[in-house]
């Protein structure tokens, strides 16, 4: 398995491997996934994510992708999550590129100099230098969803 980042916010039920979901641990020690219930990521990659049912409301990877089709599904599942709780911790540049080289979804991004940079600190939070990149990519995606007449606003 390729080397990948071990995010301290990784939801513990995720299977080992680069794709994972983040979670939060309560004072009682109980973990809850940061993505739950709506089923949008599960619809993109039903074979890779735990089934949502009466006994499970957490989104997490039960299997890592192993074919090009499954990689595409895992990437789609990351992209569809509105809280960026599905992440990629690996170093495959093609996957990072498909995820927009976005710190909100990738633990490593490709810097301007072409090197891989880890964007997550030991506390699981994005490192300060990523703030500018995140703001820019949010602005970009906001512009992407604007109608033509809204560009003058
Ligand atoms: S995709 Fe968004 S709305 Fe749906 S469960 Fe995940 S965080 Fe919630």
Coordinates of N, CA and C and ligand atoms in Angstrom, one line a residue:
X1 N 0.9 -1.2 0.0 CA 0.0 0.0 0.0 C 0.9 1.2 0.0
X2 N 0.5 2.2 -0.8 CA 1.3 3.4 -0.9 C 1.2 4.2 0.5
X3 N 2.3 4.9 0.7 CA 2.4 5.7 1.9 C 1.2 6.7 2.0
X4 N 0.6 6.8 3.2 CA -0.4 7.9 3.2 C -0.4 8.5 4.6
X5 N -1.0 9.7 4.7 CA -1.0 10.5 5.9 C -2.0 9.9 6.9
X6 N -1.6 9.9 8.2 CA -2.5 9.4 9.2 C -3.2 10.6 10.0
X7 N -4.3 11.0 9.5 CA -5.0 12.1 10.1 C -5.5 11.8 11.4
X8 N -5.2 12.6 12.5 CA -5.7 12.2 13.8 C -7.2 12.3 13.9
X9 N -7.9 13.0 12.9 CA -9.3 13.1 12.9 C -10.0 12.0 12.1
X10 N -9.2 11.0 11.7 CA -9.7 9.9 10.9 C -10.7 9.1 11.7
X11 N -11.9 9.0 11.2 CA -13.0 8.2 11.8 C -12.5 6.7 12.0
X12 N -12.5 6.2 13.2 CA -11.8 4.9 13.4 C -12.4 3.7 12.6
X13 N -13.6 3.8 12.2 CA -14.2 2.6 11.5 C -13.7 2.5 10.1
X14 N -13.0 3.5 9.6 CA -12.5 3.4 8.2 C -11.6 2.2 8.0
X15 N -11.7 1.5 6.9 CA -10.7 0.5 6.6 C -9.3 1.2 6.3
X16 N -8.3 0.5 6.6 CA -6.9 1.0 6.3 C -6.8 1.5 4.9
X17 N -6.1 2.6 4.6 CA -5.9 3.0 3.2 C -6.1 4.5 3.1
X18 N -5.8 5.0 1.9 CA -5.7 6.4 1.7 C -7.1 7.1 1.7
X19 N -8.1 6.5 1.3 CA -9.4 7.2 1.3 C -10.0 7.0 2.7
X20 N -10.6 8.1 3.3 CA -11.1 7.9 4.6 C -12.1 9.1 4.9
X21 N -12.9 8.9 5.9 CA -13.7 10.0 6.4 C -13.2 10.6 7.7
X22 N -13.5 11.8 8.0 CA -13.1 12.4 9.3 C -14.3 12.2 10.3
X23 N -13.9 12.3 11.5 CA -14.9 12.2 12.6 C -14.6 13.0 13.8
X24 N -15.5 13.1 14.7 CA -15.3 13.8 15.9 C -15.5 12.9 17.1
X25 N -14.6 13.1 18.1 CA -14.7 12.2 19.3 C -15.3 13.1 20.4
X26 N -16.4 12.6 21.0 CA -17.1 13.3 22.1 C -16.3 13.1 23.4
X27 N -16.7 13.8 24.5 CA -16.0 13.7 25.8 C -16.2 12.2 26.3
X28 N -17.3 11.6 25.9 CA -17.5 10.2 26.4 C -16.6 9.2 25.6
X29 N -15.8 9.7 24.6 CA -14.9 8.8 23.9 C -15.6 8.3 22.6
X30 N -16.9 8.6 22.5 CA -17.7 8.0 21.3 C -17.4 8.8 20.1
X31 N -17.1 8.1 19.0 CA -16.8 8.8 17.7 C -18.0 8.9 16.8
X32 N -18.1 10.0 16.1 CA -19.2 10.2 15.2 C -18.6 10.7 13.9
X33 N -19.0 10.1 12.8 CA -18.4 10.6 11.5 C -18.9 12.0 11.2
X34 N -18.1 12.8 10.5 CA -18.5 14.2 10.2 C -19.4 14.2 9.0
X35 N -19.7 13.1 8.4 CA -20.6 13.0 7.3 C -21.6 11.9 7.6
X36 N -22.9 12.2 7.7 CA -23.8 11.1 8.1 C -25.2 11.4 7.5
X37 N -25.8 10.3 7.2 CA -27.2 10.3 6.9 C -27.7 10.6 5.5
X38 N -27.2 11.6 4.8 CA -28.0 12.0 3.6 C -27.8 11.0 2.5
X39 N -26.7 10.2 2.5 CA -26.5 9.2 1.6 C -25.9 9.6 0.2
X40 N -25.6 10.9 0.1 CA -25.0 11.3 -1.2 C -23.7 10.6 -1.5
X41 N -22.7 10.6 -0.6 CA -21.5 9.9 -0.9 C -21.7 8.4 -1.2
X42 N -22.6 7.8 -0.4 CA -22.9 6.3 -0.5 C -23.5 6.0 -1.9
X43 N -24.3 7.0 -2.4 CA -24.8 6.8 -3.8 C -23.7 6.8 -4.8
X44 N -22.7 7.5 -4.6 CA -21.6 7.6 -5.6 C -20.7 6.3 -5.5
X45 N -20.5 5.8 -4.3 CA -19.6 4.6 -4.2 C -20.2 3.6 -3.2
X46 N -21.3 3.0 -3.6 CA -22.0 2.0 -2.6 C -21.1 0.8 -2.2
X47 N -20.2 0.4 -3.1 CA -19.4 -0.7 -2.8 C -18.2 -0.4 -1.8
X48 N -17.9 0.9 -1.7 CA -16.8 1.3 -0.9 C -17.1 1.8 0.5
X49 N -18.4 2.3 0.6 CA -18.8 2.9 1.8 C -19.8 2.1 2.6
X50 N -19.8 2.2 3.9 CA -20.7 1.4 4.7 C -22.1 1.7 4.4
X51 N -22.9 0.7 4.4 CA -24.4 1.0 4.1 C -25.0 1.7 5.3
X52 N -25.9 2.7 4.9 CA -26.6 3.4 5.9 C -27.9 2.7 6.2
X53 N -28.1 2.4 7.5 CA -29.4 1.7 7.8 C -29.7 2.0 9.3
X54 N -30.7 1.3 9.8 CA -31.1 1.6 11.2 C -30.0 1.5 12.2
X55 N -29.0 0.7 11.9 CA -27.9 0.5 12.9 C -26.7 1.4 12.6
X56 N -26.6 1.9 11.4 CA -25.5 2.8 11.1 C -25.9 4.0 10.4
X57 N -25.4 5.2 10.9 CA -25.7 6.5 10.3 C -24.4 7.1 9.9
X58 N -23.3 6.5 10.1 CA -21.9 7.1 9.8 C -21.5 6.7 8.5
X59 N -20.8 7.7 7.8 CA -20.2 7.5 6.5 C -18.8 7.1 6.7
X60 N -18.3 5.9 6.2 CA -16.9 5.6 6.3 C -16.6 4.5 5.3
X61 N -15.4 4.4 4.9 CA -14.9 3.4 3.9 C -14.8 2.0 4.5
X62 N -15.4 1.1 3.9 CA -15.3 -0.3 4.3 C -14.3 -1.0 3.4
X63 N -14.0 -0.4 2.2 CA -13.1 -1.0 1.2 C -12.5 0.1 0.5
X64 N -11.2 -0.1 0.2 CA -10.5 0.9 -0.7 C -10.7 0.6 -2.1
X65 N -10.6 1.6 -3.0 CA -10.8 1.3 -4.4 C -9.6 0.5 -5.0
X66 N -9.9 -0.3 -6.0 CA -8.7 -1.1 -6.5 C -8.7 -1.1 -8.1
X67 N -9.8 -0.6 -8.7 CA -9.9 -0.6 -10.1 C -10.1 0.9 -10.5
X68 N -9.8 1.3 -11.8 CA -10.0 2.6 -12.2 C -11.4 3.1 -12.0
X69 N -12.4 2.2 -12.2 CA -13.8 2.6 -12.0 C -14.1 2.9 -10.5
X70 N -13.5 2.1 -9.6 CA -13.7 2.3 -8.2 C -13.0 3.5 -7.7
X71 N -11.8 3.8 -8.3 CA -11.1 5.1 -7.9 C -12.0 6.3 -8.3
X72 N -12.6 6.2 -9.5 CA -13.5 7.3 -10.0 C -14.6 7.4 -9.0
X73 N -15.2 6.3 -8.5 CA -16.3 6.4 -7.6 C -15.9 7.0 -6.2
X74 N -14.7 6.6 -5.8 CA -14.2 7.2 -4.5 C -14.0 8.7 -4.6
X75 N -13.5 9.1 -5.8 CA -13.2 10.5 -6.0 C -14.6 11.3 -6.0
X76 N -15.5 10.7 -6.7 CA -16.9 11.3 -6.8 C -17.5 11.4 -5.4
X77 N -17.3 10.4 -4.6 CA -17.9 10.4 -3.2 C -17.2 11.6 -2.5
X78 N -15.9 11.8 -2.6 CA -15.2 12.9 -1.9 C -15.8 14.2 -2.4
X79 N -16.0 14.3 -3.7 CA -16.4 15.6 -4.3 C -17.8 16.0 -3.9
X80 N -18.7 15.0 -3.7 CA -20.1 15.2 -3.5 C -20.3 15.6 -2.0
X81 N -19.4 15.3 -1.1 CA -19.6 15.6 0.3 C -19.5 17.1 0.6
X82 N -20.6 17.7 1.1 CA -20.7 19.2 1.3 C -19.8 19.7 2.5
X83 N -19.3 18.8 3.3 CA -18.5 19.3 4.4 C -17.0 18.8 4.3
X84 N -16.7 18.3 3.1 CA -15.3 17.8 2.8 C -14.9 16.8 3.9
X85 N -15.8 16.0 4.3 CA -15.4 15.0 5.4 C -14.9 13.7 4.8
X86 N -14.9 13.6 3.5 CA -14.3 12.4 2.8 C -12.9 12.9 2.2
X87 N -11.9 12.3 2.6 CA -10.5 12.8 2.2 C -9.7 11.7 1.6
X88 N -8.6 12.2 0.9 CA -7.6 11.3 0.4 C -6.3 11.6 1.0
X89 N -5.7 10.7 1.6 CA -4.4 10.9 2.4 C -3.2 10.3 1.6
X90 N -3.5 9.9 0.4 CA -2.3 9.3 -0.4 C -1.6 10.4 -1.2
X91 N -0.6 9.9 -1.9 CA 0.3 10.8 -2.7 C 0.2 10.6 -4.2
X92 N -0.8 9.9 -4.7 CA -1.0 9.7 -6.1 C -1.4 11.1 -6.7
X93 N -0.5 11.6 -7.6 CA -0.7 13.0 -8.1 C -1.9 13.1 -9.0
X94 N -2.2 12.0 -9.7 CA -3.4 12.0 -10.6 C -4.7 12.1 -9.7
X95 N -4.7 11.4 -8.7 CA -5.9 11.5 -7.8 C -6.0 12.9 -7.2
X96 N -4.9 13.4 -6.7 CA -4.8 14.7 -6.1 C -5.3 15.7 -7.1
X97 N -4.9 15.6 -8.3 CA -5.3 16.5 -9.4 C -6.8 16.4 -9.6
X98 N -7.4 15.2 -9.6 CA -8.8 15.0 -9.8 C -9.6 15.6 -8.7
X99 N -9.0 15.6 -7.5 CA -9.7 16.2 -6.4 C -9.4 17.7 -6.3
X100 N -8.9 18.3 -7.4 CA -8.7 19.7 -7.5 C -7.5 20.3 -6.7
X101 N -6.6 19.3 -6.3 CA -5.4 19.8 -5.5 C -5.8 20.6 -4.4
X102 N -7.0 20.2 -3.8 CA -7.7 21.0 -2.8 C -7.4 20.5 -1.4
X103 N -6.8 21.4 -0.5 CA -6.5 20.9 0.9 C -7.7 20.5 1.6
X104 N -8.9 20.9 1.2 CA -10.1 20.4 1.9 C -10.4 19.0 1.7
X105 N -9.8 18.4 0.6 CA -10.0 17.0 0.4 C -8.7 16.1 0.3
X106 N -7.6 16.8 0.2 CA -6.3 16.0 0.0 C -5.4 16.4 1.2
X107 N -4.8 15.3 1.8 CA -3.8 15.6 2.8 C -2.5 16.1 2.3
X108 N -2.3 15.7 1.0 CA -1.1 16.3 0.3 C -1.5 17.0 -0.9
X109 N -0.9 18.2 -1.1 CA -1.2 18.9 -2.4 C 0.1 19.1 -3.1
X110 N 0.0 19.4 -4.4 CA 1.2 19.6 -5.2 C 1.5 21.1 -5.2
X111 N 2.7 21.5 -4.7 CA 3.0 22.9 -4.6 C 3.4 23.5 -5.9
X112 N 3.5 24.8 -6.0 CA 3.9 25.4 -7.2 C 5.2 24.9 -7.8
X113 N 6.1 24.5 -6.8 CA 7.4 23.9 -7.3 C 7.3 22.5 -7.7
X114 N 6.1 21.9 -7.5 CA 5.9 20.5 -8.0 C 6.1 19.5 -6.9
X115 N 6.4 19.9 -5.7 CA 6.6 19.0 -4.6 C 5.3 18.7 -3.9
X116 N 5.3 17.5 -3.2 CA 4.1 17.2 -2.4 C 4.2 17.8 -1.0
X117 N 3.2 18.5 -0.6 CA 3.2 19.2 0.7 C 2.1 18.7 1.6
X118 N 2.4 18.3 2.8 CA 1.3 17.8 3.7 C 0.6 19.1 4.2
X119 N -0.7 19.0 4.1 CA -1.5 20.2 4.5 C -2.1 20.1 5.9
X120 N -2.0 19.0 6.5 CA -2.7 18.8 7.8 C -1.6 18.7 8.9
X121 N -2.0 19.5 10.0 CA -1.0 19.5 11.1 C -1.3 18.3 12.1
X122 N -0.4 18.2 13.1 CA -0.5 17.1 14.1 C -1.9 17.1 14.8
X123 N -2.5 18.3 14.8 CA -3.8 18.4 15.5 C -5.0 18.0 14.6
X124 N -4.7 17.7 13.3 CA -5.7 17.3 12.4 C -6.3 18.5 11.7
X125 N -5.8 19.7 12.0 CA -6.4 20.9 11.3 C -5.5 21.3 10.2
X126 N -6.1 22.0 9.2 CA -5.3 22.4 8.0 C -4.3 23.4 8.5
X127 N -3.1 23.3 7.9 CA -2.0 24.2 8.3 C -2.3 25.6 7.8
X128 N -1.8 26.6 8.5 CA -2.2 28.0 8.1 C -1.9 28.4 6.7
X129 N -0.8 27.8 6.1 CA -0.5 28.3 4.7 C -1.6 27.8 3.7
X130 N -2.5 26.9 4.1 CA -3.5 26.4 3.2 C -4.7 27.4 3.1
X131 N -4.9 28.3 4.1 CA -6.1 29.1 4.2 C -6.3 29.9 2.9
X132 N -5.2 30.4 2.3 CA -5.3 31.2 1.1 C -5.8 30.3 0.0
X133 N -5.3 29.1 -0.1 CA -5.6 28.2 -1.2 C -7.1 27.8 -1.1
X134 N -7.6 27.5 0.2 CA -8.9 27.1 0.4 C -9.9 28.3 0.0
X135 N -9.5 29.5 0.4 CA -10.4 30.6 0.1 C -10.5 30.8 -1.4
X136 N -9.3 30.6 -2.1 CA -9.3 30.8 -3.6 C -10.2 29.7 -4.2
X137 N -10.0 28.4 -3.8 CA -10.8 27.4 -4.4 C -12.3 27.5 -4.1
X138 N -12.6 28.1 -2.9 CA -14.1 28.3 -2.6 C -14.6 29.4 -3.6
X139 N -13.8 30.5 -3.8 CA -14.2 31.5 -4.6 C -14.4 31.0 -6.1
X140 N -13.5 30.1 -6.5 CA -13.5 29.5 -7.8 C -14.8 28.7 -7.9
X141 N -15.1 27.8 -6.9 CA -16.3 27.0 -7.1 C -17.5 27.9 -7.0
X142 N -17.5 29.0 -6.2 CA -18.6 29.9 -6.2 C -18.8 30.5 -7.6
X143 N -17.8 30.9 -8.2 CA -17.9 31.5 -9.6 C -18.4 30.4 -10.5
X144 N -17.9 29.2 -10.4 CA -18.4 28.1 -11.3 C -19.9 27.9 -11.2
X145 N -20.5 28.2 -10.1 CA -21.9 28.0 -10.0 C -22.7 29.2 -10.2
X146 N -22.0 30.3 -10.5 CA -22.7 31.6 -10.8 C -23.4 31.5 -12.2
X147 N -24.5 32.2 -12.3 CA -25.1 32.4 -13.6 C -24.4 33.5 -14.3
X148 N -24.5 33.6 -15.6 CA -23.7 34.6 -16.3 C -23.9 36.0 -15.9
X149 N -25.2 36.4 -15.4 CA -25.5 37.8 -15.1 C -24.9 38.1 -13.7
X150 N -24.5 37.0 -12.9 CA -24.0 37.3 -11.6 C -22.5 37.7 -11.5
X151 N -21.8 37.5 -12.6 CA -20.4 37.8 -12.7 C -20.1 39.3 -12.5
X152 N -21.1 40.1 -12.7 CA -20.9 41.6 -12.5 C -21.1 42.0 -11.1
X153 N -21.5 41.1 -10.2 CA -21.8 41.5 -8.8 C -20.5 41.4 -8.0
Ligands
LIG1 S1 -22.8 14.8 2.1 FE1 -23.1 16.7 3.3 S2 -25.3 16.7 3.8 FE2 -24.7 14.6 3.1 S3 -24.3 13.5 5.0 FE3 -22.4 14.2 4.2 S4 -22.0 16.2 5.2 FE4 -24.2 15.7 5.5

